[in-house]
Amino acid sequence: MNVRPGGGIVLVIMTFDLEDYKRRTARLEWDDLDIGGFRHAPLNPDVLRCIRYMHDVEYHTTCYLRELLVTPAHADPVVTGFLTLWA
């Protein structure tokens, strides 16, 4: 639901195709990354800050998964299907 500047409310409907998501995703593969190369060419502080933020978001998503699944969202098969793939 979005609120317009004049005070009107607009209902926004989003669709999510879980089967399409499963077809297009895979586990992260990082065995081809030269991790040791970061000693010689470290990432700049802004990039590291962004990576830390993304890590925290992903970590806390998993932490709150249990709490989310005891809400009415657990009854939605798309929500639970997505979360079990993501977690």
XYZ file of N, CA and C in Angstrom, residues 4-74:
213
model
N -0.323 8.456 -1.268
C -0.029 9.552 -2.196
C 0.094 10.865 -1.434
N 0.798 11.852 -2.020
C 0.954 13.150 -1.337
C -0.365 13.789 -0.917
N -1.425 13.612 -1.697
C -2.714 14.196 -1.350
C -3.472 13.414 -0.294
N -2.910 12.327 0.163
C -3.549 11.538 1.200
C -4.255 10.300 0.707
N -4.363 10.125 -0.616
C -5.014 8.926 -1.135
C -4.120 7.703 -0.994
N -4.730 6.567 -0.887
C -3.987 5.314 -0.739
C -4.125 4.509 -2.024
N -3.015 3.962 -2.479
C -3.005 3.138 -3.676
C -2.531 1.746 -3.277
N -3.300 0.742 -3.622
C -2.918 -0.633 -3.338
C -2.004 -1.120 -4.460
N -0.817 -1.586 -4.098
C 0.140 -2.090 -5.067
C 0.199 -3.600 -4.916
N -0.060 -4.308 -5.984
C -0.027 -5.764 -5.949
C 1.245 -6.234 -6.633
N 2.000 -7.033 -5.912
C 3.226 -7.583 -6.461
C 3.040 -9.083 -6.636
N 3.589 -9.608 -7.697
C 3.540 -11.046 -7.902
C 4.949 -11.602 -7.780
N 5.020 -12.845 -7.395
C 6.316 -13.509 -7.250
C 6.153 -14.947 -7.721
N 6.954 -15.325 -8.704
C 6.888 -16.669 -9.258
C 7.986 -17.517 -8.616
N 7.612 -18.316 -7.626
C 8.578 -19.114 -6.890
C 9.272 -20.130 -7.789
N 8.550 -20.745 -8.697
C 9.159 -21.735 -9.596
C 10.191 -21.068 -10.500
N 9.894 -19.881 -10.993
C 10.851 -19.150 -11.815
C 12.085 -18.789 -10.997
N 11.870 -18.372 -9.760
C 12.982 -18.039 -8.870
C 13.884 -19.258 -8.669
N 13.290 -20.419 -8.435
C 14.083 -21.640 -8.242
C 14.872 -21.994 -9.492
N 14.289 -21.790 -10.672
C 14.991 -22.092 -11.927
C 16.165 -21.160 -12.168
N 16.043 -19.913 -11.742
C 17.060 -18.910 -12.067
C 18.134 -18.751 -11.011
N 18.027 -19.429 -9.885
C 19.000 -19.234 -8.815
C 19.835 -20.483 -8.596
N 20.961 -20.278 -7.976
C 21.859 -21.383 -7.624
C 22.683 -20.950 -6.418
N 23.357 -21.899 -5.826
C 24.232 -21.581 -4.702
C 25.354 -20.670 -5.177
N 25.786 -19.793 -4.313
C 26.904 -18.915 -4.619
C 28.172 -19.753 -4.754
N 28.859 -19.591 -5.857
C 30.132 -20.286 -6.062
C 31.243 -19.255 -5.997
N 32.202 -19.496 -5.118
C 33.284 -18.538 -4.978
C 34.654 -19.207 -4.960
N 34.707 -20.481 -5.348
C 35.987 -21.173 -5.353
C 36.942 -20.644 -6.425
N 36.441 -19.876 -7.393
C 37.311 -19.310 -8.414
C 37.804 -17.903 -8.060
N 37.432 -17.393 -6.894
C 37.905 -16.073 -6.468
C 39.278 -16.170 -5.833
N 40.128 -15.234 -6.149
C 41.467 -15.171 -5.556
C 41.387 -14.344 -4.278
N 40.981 -14.980 -3.198
C 40.804 -14.281 -1.925
C 42.125 -13.663 -1.461
N 43.217 -14.366 -1.669
C 44.531 -13.846 -1.278
C 44.897 -12.562 -1.998
N 44.312 -12.334 -3.171
C 44.596 -11.111 -3.921
C 44.168 -9.849 -3.196
N 43.258 -9.975 -2.253
C 42.822 -8.799 -1.505
C 43.915 -8.271 -0.584
N 44.910 -9.099 -0.263
C 46.046 -8.598 0.528
C 46.827 -7.563 -0.273
N 46.931 -7.786 -1.571
C 47.708 -6.899 -2.442
C 46.859 -5.755 -3.005
N 45.584 -5.986 -3.141
C 44.674 -4.965 -3.677
C 43.400 -4.961 -2.837
N 43.467 -4.404 -1.624
C 42.289 -4.431 -0.739
C 41.147 -3.575 -1.283
N 39.959 -3.944 -0.866
C 38.784 -3.169 -1.235
C 38.793 -1.845 -0.477
N 38.225 -0.828 -1.100
C 38.224 0.475 -0.424
C 37.196 0.475 0.707
N 37.343 1.388 1.663
C 36.468 1.405 2.847
C 34.975 1.491 2.523
N 34.598 2.221 1.473
C 33.169 2.315 1.134
C 32.620 0.973 0.672
N 33.400 0.230 -0.089
C 32.961 -1.094 -0.548
C 32.861 -2.046 0.639
N 33.835 -2.010 1.526
C 33.803 -2.870 2.717
C 32.594 -2.544 3.599
N 32.279 -1.261 3.725
C 31.111 -0.861 4.511
C 29.831 -1.428 3.889
N 29.726 -1.374 2.577
C 28.557 -1.907 1.884
C 28.458 -3.421 2.078
N 29.583 -4.116 1.969
C 29.595 -5.572 2.146
C 29.193 -5.933 3.576
N 29.685 -5.186 4.560
C 29.294 -5.442 5.957
C 27.792 -5.243 6.145
N 27.256 -4.208 5.540
C 25.815 -3.950 5.644
C 25.027 -5.101 5.021
N 25.407 -5.526 3.817
C 24.697 -6.631 3.158
C 24.811 -7.909 3.985
N 25.966 -8.145 4.584
C 26.139 -9.312 5.456
C 25.169 -9.247 6.626
N 25.073 -8.081 7.257
C 24.170 -7.934 8.398
C 22.717 -8.168 8.001
N 22.315 -7.654 6.842
C 20.942 -7.851 6.379
C 20.671 -9.341 6.181
N 21.574 -10.036 5.504
C 21.393 -11.468 5.269
C 21.381 -12.243 6.591
N 22.298 -11.926 7.488
C 22.387 -12.623 8.770
C 21.099 -12.432 9.580
N 20.622 -11.210 9.649
C 19.433 -10.955 10.460
C 18.169 -11.523 9.821
N 18.156 -11.651 8.510
C 17.023 -12.300 7.857
C 16.899 -13.730 8.368
N 18.015 -14.420 8.460
C 18.006 -15.786 8.973
C 17.635 -15.811 10.452
N 18.142 -14.850 11.212
C 17.823 -14.795 12.649
C 16.333 -14.640 12.889
N 15.668 -13.853 12.066
C 14.262 -13.576 12.273
C 13.340 -14.535 11.533
N 13.904 -15.511 10.846
C 13.079 -16.453 10.099
C 12.094 -17.166 11.018
N 12.568 -17.643 12.152
C 11.683 -18.357 13.079
C 10.541 -17.474 13.547
N 10.868 -16.222 13.892
C 9.825 -15.306 14.347
C 8.818 -15.021 13.237
N 9.286 -14.915 12.010
C 8.388 -14.653 10.894
C 7.451 -15.826 10.645
N 7.976 -17.036 10.804
C 7.163 -18.214 10.503
C 6.088 -18.509 11.548
N 6.079 -17.797 12.660
C 4.986 -17.957 13.623
C 3.947 -16.853 13.468
N 4.081 -16.050 12.418
C 3.088 -15.027 12.090
C 2.138 -15.597 11.043
N 1.092 -14.871 10.684
C 0.189 -15.360 9.631
C 0.894 -15.616 8.287
N 2.087 -15.077 8.101
C 2.815 -15.299 6.843
C 3.127 -16.778 6.629
N 3.203 -17.542 7.715
C 3.540 -18.967 7.569
C 2.487 -19.730 6.757
